[in-house]
Amino acid sequence: MRVNGRPRFRRQTRIRYQLTSLVLSNLSLAGALKFLPYPFLHCYACPLAAAACPIGTLQHFIIVGEIPLFLIGFVGAVGLLVSRLPCGWLCPFGFIQDLLRRTGAALGIYEIRLPGGVTPVITRLLAVVFLVLLLPSLTGNPWFCRLCPAGTLEGGIWIPFIRPGVLSLIGAFYWFKIGLLAFTILLALSAKRPFCRFMCPMGFLLGLGGGVAALTGSGSRRREVHVEKCNACSLCRRVCPADVDPSVPVKGFPDVLVESLNCIECDECERCPTGAIARRR
Amino acid sequence: MNPKERKTRGDDRVTKGLRAEGVISRAGLMTSILLLGGLMVLGAVRGELAEIRLNAVTLCLSCLGLGR
C-alpha cells in the first residue's frame, strides 16, 4: 500500500530484523567472534553471546588504563553512519522492552509518559560519565555492568545455573540487581523503553551522530516532516518507541539536536496516515 | 496545539527536516568516518582485538554484582 506515492511503513519488517538480530547475537559460535564488539548493548557474559559488549569492553580498557582505539573508531563510525539505528532495529534488550510495552498495552496497562526532550539525554550522559567512565577508573570495577539490568537478564540470571560454583558467591548485591531488573521490566510494561531512553550509554554514544549521520541524518535519505500535511492525529508520537514527538515544531537548532539524540531511527513515525512524515526520496 | 497553529509555526520545517543540517559538511563527515576507520585499523594493529576477546571470554561476575 502506498501513501502519497510512498510505500507505507511496515512494522513487521522491523520486528523481523529485531528477531534475526536476537538470534544472531546469541549464536555463541564458541566465542569465535568475541574479538568484535556488537553495535548495540548486549552482555558478553550471556552464555550464548556471540560478540563483545561495547560498554563492558570500554570499561575494561578504562580500568586497565588503556585507550581503546578500535572501540572508539568502531562506535564513532557506527554513530556517524547510522546513528541510533541499531537501537531501533537490532538491540535485543530494546526489542524485549518493545515487546513488554506491547504486552502491557494488550493487557490494558495504563501508559506512563516519562519525561522527554533533554531529560533522557542528560540521564544517559550521567550514566556514561559516572558509571562507565568515572567510577570504573576510580574503583577498578565496571560499575555499569554491576548495575546493568540488560546484563542481569542476559547473563546474571543464567550463570548460576550453568556454573553452580558461583552460587556461594551470590550476596545481597545480586538480589539488588534482580530487583533493578524486575523494576525495569515492570516499568517497561507501562512506559516505552525506559532503559534505552534513560540509562543506555551505548544509545547516548551512538546518538551523538544523530543530527548528522551519513545514512540516516543529513544524507539524501533524511526524514522530513511536512507540517502542511499534518492533521495533528498524534499517531507518530503514540507509535514512537522512544516517545519522540516529530510533529512538534522545531524552534531552533538545539531542539533539532535533542530530537536527533533521542530518535532511534525505527521509522515507525512513517506510518503517518497523511504521509506528512517520510524520508526524502 | 491545534493543527492550524502547528501549520503556521512549523512552515519552515518542510525544508529543514528533522535533522541538524549544516552542522558539518558532507566532506567533513566523510573525513571523520575515514579517520575513525583509521583508528580501528590502528587499534587492531596494536592488538586490541585480542584483548577485547580475552576480556569477553573471561568469566565475568559483574552481572552477578560481584565484579571481575
Coordinates of N, CA and C in Angstrom, one line a residue, chain A residues 31 34-35 44-45 57 60 66-70 73-74 76-77 80-81 141-142 145-146 151 156 159 163 169 173-174 177 210-212 214 216-219 222-223 225-228 230 232 246-248 250-251 253 256 259-260 263 265, chain B residues 1-3 5-21 23-24 26 29-30 32-33 36-37 39-44 46 48-68:
Chain A
G31 N 32.4 -18.5 21.0 CA 33.2 -17.2 21.3 C 34.1 -16.8 20.2
K34 N 34.2 -13.1 19.5 CA 34.2 -12.2 20.7 C 35.3 -11.1 20.6
F35 N 36.0 -11.1 19.6 CA 37.0 -10.1 19.4 C 36.4 -8.8 18.8
Y44 N 28.2 -9.6 27.2 CA 29.1 -10.7 26.8 C 29.2 -11.9 27.8
A45 N 28.6 -11.6 29.0 CA 28.6 -12.7 30.0 C 27.4 -13.7 29.7
T57 N 33.4 -3.6 27.3 CA 34.8 -3.5 26.8 C 35.4 -2.2 27.1
H60 N 36.4 -2.1 30.6 CA 37.7 -2.8 30.8 C 38.9 -2.0 30.5
E66 N 44.1 1.9 29.4 CA 44.5 2.0 28.0 C 43.4 2.7 27.2
I67 N 43.8 3.3 26.2 CA 42.8 4.0 25.3 C 42.4 3.0 24.2
P68 N 41.1 2.7 24.2 CA 40.6 1.7 23.2 C 40.4 2.2 21.8
L69 N 41.4 2.3 21.1 CA 41.4 3.0 19.7 C 40.3 2.3 18.8
F70 N 40.4 0.9 18.8 CA 39.5 0.2 17.9 C 38.0 0.5 18.3
G73 N 36.9 4.0 17.4 CA 36.7 4.1 16.0 C 35.4 3.4 15.6
F74 N 35.2 2.2 16.2 CA 34.0 1.4 15.8 C 32.7 2.1 16.2
G76 N 32.3 5.3 17.1 CA 32.2 6.5 16.4 C 31.7 6.4 14.9
A77 N 32.3 5.4 14.2 CA 31.9 5.2 12.8 C 30.5 4.7 12.7
L80 N 28.3 7.8 13.3 CA 28.3 8.8 12.2 C 27.7 8.2 10.9
L81 N 27.6 6.9 10.9 CA 27.0 6.3 9.7 C 25.5 6.2 9.8
N141 N 36.3 -1.2 39.1 CA 35.2 -2.1 38.9 C 34.3 -1.6 37.8
P142 N 33.8 -2.5 37.0 CA 32.9 -2.0 35.9 C 31.5 -1.7 36.5
C145 N 28.3 -2.4 34.4 CA 27.9 -3.8 34.3 C 27.3 -4.3 35.6
R146 N 27.8 -3.8 36.7 CA 27.4 -4.3 38.0 C 25.9 -3.9 38.2
G151 N 22.3 -6.8 31.4 CA 23.3 -7.8 31.8 C 22.7 -8.9 32.8
G156 N 23.3 -12.6 34.1 CA 23.3 -12.7 35.5 C 22.3 -13.8 36.0
I159 N 24.0 -17.5 34.7 CA 25.3 -18.1 35.1 C 25.2 -19.0 36.3
R163 N 27.0 -22.5 36.0 CA 28.2 -22.6 36.9 C 27.7 -22.6 38.3
L169 N 28.9 -17.4 45.9 CA 29.4 -16.0 45.9 C 28.3 -15.0 45.9
F173 N 24.0 -7.9 46.9 CA 24.0 -7.1 45.7 C 23.4 -7.8 44.6
Y174 N 23.5 -9.1 44.5 CA 22.9 -9.8 43.4 C 21.4 -9.6 43.4
K177 N 20.4 -6.4 42.2 CA 20.4 -6.3 40.7 C 19.1 -7.0 40.2
G210 N 23.5 11.6 15.7 CA 22.1 11.6 15.3 C 21.7 12.7 14.3
G211 N 22.3 13.9 14.5 CA 21.9 15.0 13.7 C 22.5 15.0 12.3
V212 N 23.7 14.3 12.2 CA 24.5 14.4 11.0 C 24.8 13.1 10.3
A214 N 25.6 9.9 8.3 CA 25.7 9.9 6.8 C 24.5 9.3 6.1
T216 N 21.5 8.2 7.8 CA 20.1 8.5 8.3 C 19.9 10.0 8.7
G217 N 21.0 10.7 8.8 CA 20.8 12.1 9.4 C 20.7 13.2 8.3
S218 N 21.8 13.3 7.6 CA 21.9 14.5 6.7 C 22.0 14.2 5.2
G219 N 21.9 12.9 4.9 CA 22.1 12.5 3.5 C 20.8 12.7 2.8
R222 N 17.3 11.6 4.4 CA 16.9 12.2 5.7 C 15.4 12.2 5.8
R223 N 14.9 12.2 7.0 CA 13.5 12.2 7.3 C 13.0 13.6 7.3
V225 N 9.5 16.3 7.9 CA 8.1 16.5 8.4 C 7.5 17.6 7.6
H226 N 6.5 17.2 6.8 CA 5.8 18.2 6.0 C 4.6 18.7 6.8
V227 N 4.8 19.7 7.5 CA 3.8 20.2 8.5 C 2.4 20.5 7.9
E228 N 2.5 21.0 6.6 CA 1.2 21.3 6.0 C 0.3 20.1 5.8
C230 N 0.2 17.7 8.1 CA -0.1 17.1 9.4 C -1.6 17.4 9.9
A232 N -2.5 16.6 12.9 CA -2.4 16.6 14.4 C -3.1 15.4 15.1
P246 N 7.6 13.8 16.7 CA 8.2 14.5 15.5 C 7.4 15.7 15.0
S247 N 6.1 15.7 15.4 CA 5.2 16.7 14.8 C 5.3 18.1 15.6
V248 N 6.0 18.1 16.7 CA 6.2 19.4 17.4 C 7.1 20.3 16.6
V250 N 9.9 22.6 15.3 CA 11.3 22.9 15.7 C 11.5 24.4 15.9
K251 N 12.0 24.8 17.1 CA 12.1 26.2 17.4 C 13.5 26.7 17.1
F253 N 18.0 25.2 16.5 CA 18.9 24.2 16.3 C 19.0 23.2 17.6
V256 N 16.3 20.6 17.4 CA 16.6 19.6 16.4 C 17.6 18.6 16.9
E259 N 16.1 16.2 19.6 CA 15.2 15.2 18.9 C 16.1 14.1 18.3
S260 N 17.2 14.6 17.7 CA 18.0 13.6 17.0 C 18.7 12.7 17.9
C263 N 16.0 10.1 18.9 CA 15.4 9.2 17.8 C 16.2 8.0 17.6
E265 N 15.7 5.9 15.0 CA 15.6 5.6 13.6 C 14.8 4.3 13.3
Chain B
M1 N -1.6 21.7 21.1 CA -1.5 22.7 20.0 C -2.5 22.3 18.8
N2 N -3.3 23.2 18.3 CA -4.2 22.9 17.3 C -3.5 22.8 15.9
P3 N -4.1 22.1 15.0 CA -3.4 21.9 13.7 C -3.1 23.2 13.0
E5 N -2.4 26.2 14.3 CA -1.2 26.8 14.9 C 0.1 26.0 14.5
R6 N -0.1 24.7 14.5 CA 1.0 23.8 14.2 C 1.5 24.2 12.8
K7 N 0.6 24.3 11.8 CA 1.0 24.6 10.5 C 1.7 25.9 10.3
T8 N 1.1 26.9 11.1 CA 1.7 28.3 11.0 C 3.1 28.3 11.5
R9 N 3.3 27.7 12.7 CA 4.6 27.7 13.4 C 5.6 26.8 12.7
G10 N 5.1 25.8 12.0 CA 6.1 24.8 11.5 C 6.4 24.9 10.1
D11 N 5.9 26.0 9.4 CA 6.1 26.1 8.0 C 7.5 25.8 7.5
D12 N 8.5 26.4 8.2 CA 9.8 26.3 7.7 C 10.4 24.9 7.9
R13 N 9.7 24.1 8.6 CA 10.2 22.7 8.8 C 10.2 21.9 7.6
V14 N 9.3 22.3 6.7 CA 9.2 21.5 5.4 C 10.5 21.4 4.8
T15 N 11.3 22.4 4.8 CA 12.6 22.4 4.2 C 13.7 22.0 5.1
K16 N 13.5 22.3 6.4 CA 14.6 22.0 7.4 C 14.6 20.5 7.7
G17 N 13.5 19.8 7.7 CA 13.5 18.4 8.0 C 13.8 18.2 9.5
L18 N 14.0 17.0 9.9 CA 14.2 16.7 11.3 C 15.6 16.8 11.7
R19 N 16.5 17.0 10.8 CA 17.9 16.9 11.1 C 18.7 18.2 11.2
A20 N 19.8 18.1 11.8 CA 20.6 19.3 12.0 C 21.5 19.5 10.8
E21 N 21.0 19.9 9.7 CA 21.8 20.1 8.5 C 22.7 21.3 8.7
V23 N 25.5 21.5 10.2 CA 26.4 21.4 11.3 C 27.8 20.9 10.9
I24 N 27.8 20.0 9.9 CA 29.1 19.5 9.4 C 28.9 19.3 7.9
R26 N 29.4 17.6 4.2 CA 29.5 16.2 3.7 C 30.9 15.7 3.7
L29 N 32.1 15.1 7.2 CA 31.6 13.9 7.8 C 32.3 12.7 7.3
M30 N 32.6 12.7 5.9 CA 33.2 11.5 5.4 C 34.7 11.4 5.9
S32 N 35.7 12.4 8.8 CA 35.6 11.9 10.2 C 35.4 10.4 10.2
I33 N 34.6 9.9 9.3 CA 34.3 8.5 9.3 C 35.6 7.7 8.9
L36 N 38.0 7.7 11.8 CA 37.6 6.7 12.8 C 37.9 5.3 12.3
G37 N 37.8 5.1 11.0 CA 38.2 3.8 10.4 C 39.7 3.6 10.6
L39 N 41.4 4.8 13.0 CA 41.6 4.5 14.5 C 41.4 3.0 14.7
M40 N 40.3 2.4 14.0 CA 40.0 1.0 14.1 C 41.2 0.2 13.7
V41 N 41.8 0.5 12.5 CA 42.9 -0.2 12.0 C 44.1 -0.1 13.0
L42 N 44.3 1.1 13.5 CA 45.4 1.3 14.4 C 45.2 0.4 15.7
G43 N 44.0 0.4 16.2 CA 43.7 -0.4 17.3 C 43.9 -1.9 17.1
A44 N 43.5 -2.3 15.9 CA 43.6 -3.7 15.5 C 45.1 -4.1 15.4
R46 N 47.5 -2.7 17.0 CA 48.1 -2.7 18.3 C 47.7 -3.9 19.2
E48 N 44.4 -4.8 20.0 CA 43.3 -4.6 20.8 C 42.2 -5.7 20.7
L49 N 42.1 -6.3 19.4 CA 41.1 -7.3 19.2 C 41.3 -8.5 20.1
A50 N 42.6 -8.9 20.3 CA 42.9 -10.0 21.2 C 42.5 -9.7 22.6
E51 N 42.7 -8.4 23.0 CA 42.4 -8.0 24.4 C 40.8 -8.0 24.6
I52 N 40.1 -7.5 23.5 CA 38.7 -7.5 23.6 C 38.1 -8.9 23.7
R53 N 38.7 -9.8 23.0 CA 38.3 -11.2 23.1 C 38.6 -11.8 24.4
L54 N 39.8 -11.6 24.9 CA 40.2 -12.1 26.2 C 39.2 -11.6 27.3
N55 N 38.9 -10.3 27.2 CA 38.0 -9.7 28.2 C 36.6 -10.3 28.1
A56 N 36.2 -10.6 26.9 CA 34.8 -11.0 26.7 C 34.7 -12.5 27.1
V57 N 35.7 -13.3 26.9 CA 35.6 -14.8 27.2 C 35.9 -15.1 28.7
T58 N 36.6 -14.1 29.4 CA 36.9 -14.3 30.8 C 35.5 -14.3 31.6
L59 N 35.4 -15.3 32.5 CA 34.1 -15.3 33.2 C 34.0 -14.0 34.0
C60 N 32.9 -13.3 33.6 CA 32.6 -12.0 34.2 C 31.5 -12.2 35.3
L61 N 31.8 -11.8 36.5 CA 30.8 -11.9 37.5 C 30.1 -10.6 37.8
S62 N 30.4 -9.6 36.9 CA 29.8 -8.3 37.2 C 28.2 -8.3 37.1
C63 N 27.8 -9.2 36.2 CA 26.3 -9.4 36.0 C 25.7 -10.1 37.2
L64 N 26.6 -10.6 38.1 CA 26.1 -11.1 39.4 C 26.3 -10.1 40.5
G65 N 26.8 -8.9 40.1 CA 27.0 -7.9 41.0 C 28.3 -8.1 41.8
L66 N 29.3 -8.9 41.2 CA 30.5 -9.2 42.0 C 31.7 -8.6 41.4
G67 N 31.7 -8.0 40.3 CA 32.9 -7.5 39.6 C 33.6 -8.7 38.9
R68 N 34.8 -8.4 38.4 CA 35.5 -9.5 37.7 C 36.4 -10.3 38.6

